[in-house]
Amino acid sequence: QVQLVESGGGLVQAGGSLRLSCASSGRTFSSDTMGWFRQAPGKERQFVALISRTVGSTAYADSVKGRFTISRDSAKNTVYLQMNTLKPEDTAVYYCAATRRMISAAERDYYSWGQGTQVTVSS
């Protein structure tokens, strides 16, 4: 079973930046498409971004396009989420997850999840 551990969350002012990291313990990292999701208080978890296995194609939720960038380092088995121009509405617990699908924004397709890291953006 792949274990995912997120880090890098914290408190930041609106307009600031954070970089989240997600380290994978599995030997299947290169075979997994990696996604980031987030869940704000009282709301359902939602897709944020993904980076595909093999070719590294990326996809983003409309709400973060142009502000967030997902990347992966196969040598470190780590996926990153660079978040710029943060807004108060970005406040949420951020989760990374792994799927064997090439491209999917659906939670049900992800087989392993991290414990989450809190991001709080103050106005």
Tab-separated table of N, CA and C in Angstrom, residues 19-112:
chain	number	residue	atom	x	y	z
A	19	ARG	N	4.152	26.389	-0.947
A	19	ARG	CA	4.405	25.203	-1.760
A	19	ARG	C	4.143	23.972	-0.903
A	20	LEU	N	3.208	23.176	-1.353
A	20	LEU	CA	2.901	21.922	-0.688
A	20	LEU	C	3.720	20.795	-1.308
A	21	SER	N	4.109	19.858	-0.477
A	21	SER	CA	4.827	18.675	-0.935
A	21	SER	C	4.064	17.430	-0.519
A	22	CYS	N	4.211	16.392	-1.295
A	22	CYS	CA	3.595	15.104	-0.974
A	22	CYS	C	4.605	14.013	-1.315
A	23	ALA	N	5.096	13.360	-0.286
A	23	ALA	CA	6.075	12.291	-0.476
A	23	ALA	C	5.382	10.940	-0.502
A	24	SER	N	5.737	10.144	-1.492
A	24	SER	CA	5.153	8.812	-1.649
A	24	SER	C	6.149	7.750	-1.220
A	25	SER	N	5.661	6.783	-0.429
A	25	SER	CA	6.547	5.722	0.047
A	25	SER	C	6.607	4.553	-0.906
A	26	GLY	N	5.703	4.526	-1.889
A	26	GLY	CA	5.596	3.349	-2.731
A	26	GLY	C	6.611	3.309	-3.854
A	27	ARG	N	6.828	2.074	-4.342
A	27	ARG	CA	7.724	1.908	-5.474
A	27	ARG	C	6.982	2.061	-6.796
A	28	THR	N	5.701	2.471	-6.689
A	28	THR	CA	4.889	2.605	-7.893
A	28	THR	C	4.680	4.056	-8.274
A	29	PHE	N	5.455	4.966	-7.701
A	29	PHE	CA	5.227	6.393	-7.936
A	29	PHE	C	5.209	6.714	-9.422
A	30	SER	N	6.115	6.170	-10.173
A	30	SER	CA	6.190	6.491	-11.598
A	30	SER	C	4.991	5.943	-12.374
A	31	SER	N	4.280	4.993	-11.785
A	31	SER	CA	3.102	4.404	-12.426
A	31	SER	C	1.805	5.100	-12.022
A	32	ASP	N	1.901	6.038	-11.106
A	32	ASP	CA	0.715	6.700	-10.576
A	32	ASP	C	0.568	8.109	-11.123
A	33	THR	N	-0.651	8.454	-11.488
A	33	THR	CA	-1.020	9.848	-11.669
A	33	THR	C	-1.312	10.403	-10.279
A	34	MET	N	-0.806	11.595	-10.006
A	34	MET	CA	-0.945	12.190	-8.678
A	34	MET	C	-1.869	13.397	-8.736
A	35	GLY	N	-2.739	13.477	-7.745
A	35	GLY	CA	-3.680	14.586	-7.703
A	35	GLY	C	-3.643	15.313	-6.376
A	36	TRP	N	-4.082	16.549	-6.417
A	36	TRP	CA	-4.319	17.342	-5.213
A	36	TRP	C	-5.816	17.665	-5.151
A	37	PHE	N	-6.365	17.506	-3.968
A	37	PHE	CA	-7.752	17.852	-3.693
A	37	PHE	C	-7.768	18.756	-2.460
A	38	ARG	N	-8.881	19.420	-2.233
A	38	ARG	CA	-8.991	20.240	-1.029
A	38	ARG	C	-10.413	20.181	-0.488
A	39	GLN	N	-10.513	20.395	0.822
A	39	GLN	CA	-11.820	20.402	1.468
A	39	GLN	C	-11.880	21.563	2.443
A	40	ALA	N	-12.777	22.487	2.146
A	40	ALA	CA	-13.014	23.626	3.025
A	40	ALA	C	-14.056	23.246	4.074
A	41	PRO	N	-14.086	23.943	5.207
A	41	PRO	CA	-15.057	23.616	6.256
A	41	PRO	C	-16.483	23.654	5.739
A	42	GLY	N	-17.219	22.597	5.999
A	42	GLY	CA	-18.614	22.533	5.598
A	42	GLY	C	-18.848	22.266	4.127
A	43	LYS	N	-17.783	21.994	3.383
A	43	LYS	CA	-17.932	21.757	1.946
A	43	LYS	C	-17.390	20.382	1.578
A	44	GLU	N	-17.786	19.920	0.412
A	44	GLU	CA	-17.287	18.652	-0.081
A	44	GLU	C	-15.855	18.815	-0.593
A	45	ARG	N	-15.148	17.705	-0.567
A	45	ARG	CA	-13.797	17.730	-1.112
A	45	ARG	C	-13.874	17.939	-2.618
A	46	GLN	N	-12.956	18.740	-3.142
A	46	GLN	CA	-12.987	19.066	-4.561
A	46	GLN	C	-11.605	18.897	-5.189
A	47	PHE	N	-11.622	18.615	-6.454
A	47	PHE	CA	-10.398	18.458	-7.227
A	47	PHE	C	-9.694	19.805	-7.370
A	48	VAL	N	-8.353	19.782	-7.293
A	48	VAL	CA	-7.563	20.986	-7.489
A	48	VAL	C	-6.658	20.861	-8.714
A	49	ALA	N	-5.861	19.804	-8.766
A	49	ALA	CA	-4.906	19.655	-9.863
A	49	ALA	C	-4.433	18.215	-9.932
A	50	LEU	N	-3.914	17.835	-11.095
A	50	LEU	CA	-3.305	16.519	-11.245
A	50	LEU	C	-2.130	16.601	-12.210
A	51	ILE	N	-1.242	15.634	-12.057
A	51	ILE	CA	-0.146	15.472	-13.003
A	51	ILE	C	-0.063	13.993	-13.339
A	52	SER	N	-0.094	13.700	-14.616
A	52	SER	CA	-0.243	12.309	-15.037
A	52	SER	C	1.077	11.542	-14.935
A	53	ARG	N	0.930	10.232	-14.864
A	53	ARG	CA	2.107	9.370	-14.939
A	53	ARG	C	2.670	9.430	-16.353
A	54	THR	N	3.860	9.033	-16.483
A	54	THR	CA	4.567	8.884	-17.755
A	54	THR	C	4.862	10.230	-18.436
A	55	VAL	N	3.835	10.870	-18.990
A	55	VAL	CA	4.101	12.065	-19.805
A	55	VAL	C	4.014	13.362	-19.015
A	56	GLY	N	3.466	13.310	-17.799
A	56	GLY	CA	3.408	14.510	-16.978
A	56	GLY	C	2.412	15.550	-17.434
A	57	SER	N	1.348	15.121	-18.084
A	57	SER	CA	0.297	16.070	-18.435
A	57	SER	C	-0.351	16.603	-17.169
A	58	THR	N	-0.791	17.856	-17.220
A	58	THR	CA	-1.396	18.474	-16.046
A	58	THR	C	-2.818	18.940	-16.337
A	59	ALA	N	-3.595	19.054	-15.274
A	59	ALA	CA	-4.950	19.582	-15.369
A	59	ALA	C	-5.255	20.317	-14.070
A	60	TYR	N	-6.074	21.359	-14.174
A	60	TYR	CA	-6.369	22.195	-13.018
A	60	TYR	C	-7.855	22.522	-12.947
A	61	ALA	N	-8.315	22.725	-11.722
A	61	ALA	CA	-9.656	23.272	-11.547
A	61	ALA	C	-9.639	24.716	-12.032
A	62	ASP	N	-10.757	25.167	-12.568
A	62	ASP	CA	-10.832	26.531	-13.084
A	62	ASP	C	-10.476	27.565	-12.018
A	63	SER	N	-10.826	27.273	-10.783
A	63	SER	CA	-10.630	28.235	-9.698
A	63	SER	C	-9.152	28.480	-9.367
A	64	VAL	N	-8.270	27.590	-9.831
A	64	VAL	CA	-6.841	27.754	-9.501
A	64	VAL	C	-5.962	27.932	-10.725
A	65	LYS	N	-6.531	27.840	-11.903
A	65	LYS	CA	-5.745	27.986	-13.134
A	65	LYS	C	-5.026	29.323	-13.155
A	66	GLY	N	-3.749	29.275	-13.528
A	66	GLY	CA	-2.962	30.493	-13.601
A	66	GLY	C	-2.345	30.892	-12.284
A	67	ARG	N	-2.770	30.261	-11.174
A	67	ARG	CA	-2.210	30.594	-9.855
A	67	ARG	C	-1.463	29.416	-9.241
A	68	PHE	N	-1.919	28.210	-9.495
A	68	PHE	CA	-1.309	27.001	-8.926
A	68	PHE	C	-0.566	26.237	-10.012
A	69	THR	N	0.529	25.599	-9.612
A	69	THR	CA	1.293	24.763	-10.533
A	69	THR	C	1.642	23.451	-9.843
A	70	ILE	N	1.297	22.349	-10.493
A	70	ILE	CA	1.628	21.030	-9.971
A	70	ILE	C	2.853	20.500	-10.713
A	71	SER	N	3.720	19.812	-9.978
A	71	SER	CA	4.901	19.218	-10.596
A	71	SER	C	5.270	17.960	-9.819
A	72	ARG	N	6.166	17.168	-10.395
A	72	ARG	CA	6.579	15.944	-9.715
A	72	ARG	C	8.064	15.725	-9.937
A	73	ASP	N	8.692	15.097	-8.942
A	73	ASP	CA	10.104	14.751	-9.004
A	73	ASP	C	10.189	13.249	-8.773
A	74	SER	N	10.390	12.507	-9.832
A	74	SER	CA	10.405	11.045	-9.720
A	74	SER	C	11.594	10.540	-8.916
A	75	ALA	N	12.690	11.267	-8.944
A	75	ALA	CA	13.872	10.850	-8.171
A	75	ALA	C	13.596	10.912	-6.672
A	76	LYS	N	12.684	11.805	-6.277
A	76	LYS	CA	12.358	11.966	-4.860
A	76	LYS	C	10.994	11.383	-4.503
A	77	ASN	N	10.315	10.799	-5.489
A	77	ASN	CA	8.962	10.267	-5.250
A	77	ASN	C	8.064	11.325	-4.602
A	78	THR	N	8.123	12.519	-5.118
A	78	THR	CA	7.418	13.638	-4.492
A	78	THR	C	6.657	14.438	-5.542
A	79	VAL	N	5.473	14.869	-5.169
A	79	VAL	CA	4.684	15.764	-6.006
A	79	VAL	C	4.513	17.073	-5.248
A	80	TYR	N	4.512	18.173	-5.987
A	80	TYR	CA	4.440	19.493	-5.390
A	80	TYR	C	3.216	20.250	-5.910
A	81	LEU	N	2.764	21.189	-5.099
A	81	LEU	CA	1.737	22.124	-5.532
A	81	LEU	C	2.204	23.518	-5.136
A	82	GLN	N	2.640	24.269	-6.130
A	82	GLN	CA	3.040	25.654	-5.897
A	82	GLN	C	1.797	26.520	-6.000
A	83	MET	N	1.501	27.246	-4.930
A	83	MET	CA	0.292	28.049	-4.880
A	83	MET	C	0.676	29.517	-4.746
A	84	ASN	N	0.336	30.288	-5.744
A	84	ASN	CA	0.636	31.717	-5.762
A	84	ASN	C	-0.646	32.534	-5.734
A	85	THR	N	-0.508	33.794	-5.406
A	85	THR	CA	-1.649	34.716	-5.364
A	85	THR	C	-2.812	34.078	-4.603
A	86	LEU	N	-2.513	33.621	-3.429
A	86	LEU	CA	-3.527	32.921	-2.638
A	86	LEU	C	-4.657	33.859	-2.209
A	87	LYS	N	-5.838	33.278	-2.144
A	87	LYS	CA	-7.047	34.008	-1.770
A	87	LYS	C	-7.659	33.362	-0.521
A	88	PRO	N	-8.432	34.114	0.236
A	88	PRO	CA	-9.092	33.510	1.406
A	88	PRO	C	-9.924	32.280	1.048
A	89	GLU	N	-10.505	32.262	-0.135
A	89	GLU	CA	-11.302	31.105	-0.533
A	89	GLU	C	-10.473	29.874	-0.851
A	90	ASP	N	-9.153	30.006	-0.834
A	90	ASP	CA	-8.282	28.831	-0.979
A	90	ASP	C	-8.077	28.113	0.355
A	91	THR	N	-8.575	28.696	1.436
A	91	THR	CA	-8.443	28.072	2.746
A	91	THR	C	-9.139	26.719	2.758
A	92	ALA	N	-8.382	25.688	3.130
A	92	ALA	CA	-8.903	24.319	3.118
A	92	ALA	C	-7.831	23.373	3.640
A	93	VAL	N	-8.241	22.148	3.862
A	93	VAL	CA	-7.280	21.060	4.055
A	93	VAL	C	-6.970	20.495	2.675
A	94	TYR	N	-5.696	20.414	2.363
A	94	TYR	CA	-5.259	19.935	1.057
A	94	TYR	C	-4.746	18.505	1.180
A	95	TYR	N	-5.224	17.659	0.274
A	95	TYR	CA	-4.866	16.249	0.258
A	95	TYR	C	-4.200	15.888	-1.057
A	96	CYS	N	-3.182	15.066	-0.996
A	96	CYS	CA	-2.688	14.473	-2.232
A	96	CYS	C	-3.184	13.038	-2.307
A	97	ALA	N	-3.249	12.537	-3.517
A	97	ALA	CA	-3.807	11.214	-3.745
A	97	ALA	C	-3.188	10.607	-4.996
A	98	ALA	N	-3.280	9.286	-5.081
A	98	ALA	CA	-2.687	8.557	-6.201
A	98	ALA	C	-3.737	7.731	-6.913
A	99	THR	N	-3.640	7.684	-8.241
A	99	THR	CA	-4.531	6.871	-9.054
A	99	THR	C	-3.741	6.175	-10.145
A	100	ARG	N	-4.250	5.045	-10.574
A	100	ARG	CA	-3.633	4.336	-11.702
A	100	ARG	C	-4.232	4.793	-13.030
A	101	ARG	N	-5.285	5.572	-12.973
A	101	ARG	CA	-5.843	6.148	-14.189
A	101	ARG	C	-4.849	7.145	-14.768
A	102	MET	N	-4.878	7.340	-16.062
A	102	MET	CA	-3.996	8.320	-16.681
A	102	MET	C	-4.442	9.728	-16.320
A	103	ILE	N	-5.743	9.981	-16.453
A	103	ILE	CA	-6.292	11.290	-16.153
A	103	ILE	C	-7.629	11.072	-15.450
A	104	SER	N	-7.782	11.633	-14.252
A	104	SER	CA	-9.066	11.583	-13.568
A	104	SER	C	-9.127	12.650	-12.498
A	105	ALA	N	-10.245	13.351	-12.450
A	105	ALA	CA	-10.501	14.318	-11.393
A	105	ALA	C	-11.504	13.782	-10.383
A	106	ALA	N	-11.867	12.528	-10.515
A	106	ALA	CA	-12.880	11.917	-9.648
A	106	ALA	C	-12.244	11.264	-8.439
A	107	GLU	N	-12.720	11.624	-7.271
A	107	GLU	CA	-12.199	11.041	-6.041
A	107	GLU	C	-12.242	9.523	-6.055
A	108	ARG	N	-13.292	8.951	-6.582
A	108	ARG	CA	-13.472	7.506	-6.511
A	108	ARG	C	-12.383	6.743	-7.251
A	109	ASP	N	-11.661	7.426	-8.145
A	109	ASP	CA	-10.620	6.759	-8.922
A	109	ASP	C	-9.278	6.722	-8.207
A	110	TYR	N	-9.175	7.412	-7.074
A	110	TYR	CA	-7.909	7.492	-6.344
A	110	TYR	C	-7.878	6.439	-5.255
A	111	TYR	N	-6.798	5.664	-5.198
A	111	TYR	CA	-6.751	4.520	-4.299
A	111	TYR	C	-5.962	4.777	-3.019
A	112	SER	N	-5.200	5.851	-2.983
A	112	SER	CA	-4.421	6.141	-1.786
A	112	SER	C	-4.461	7.643	-1.527
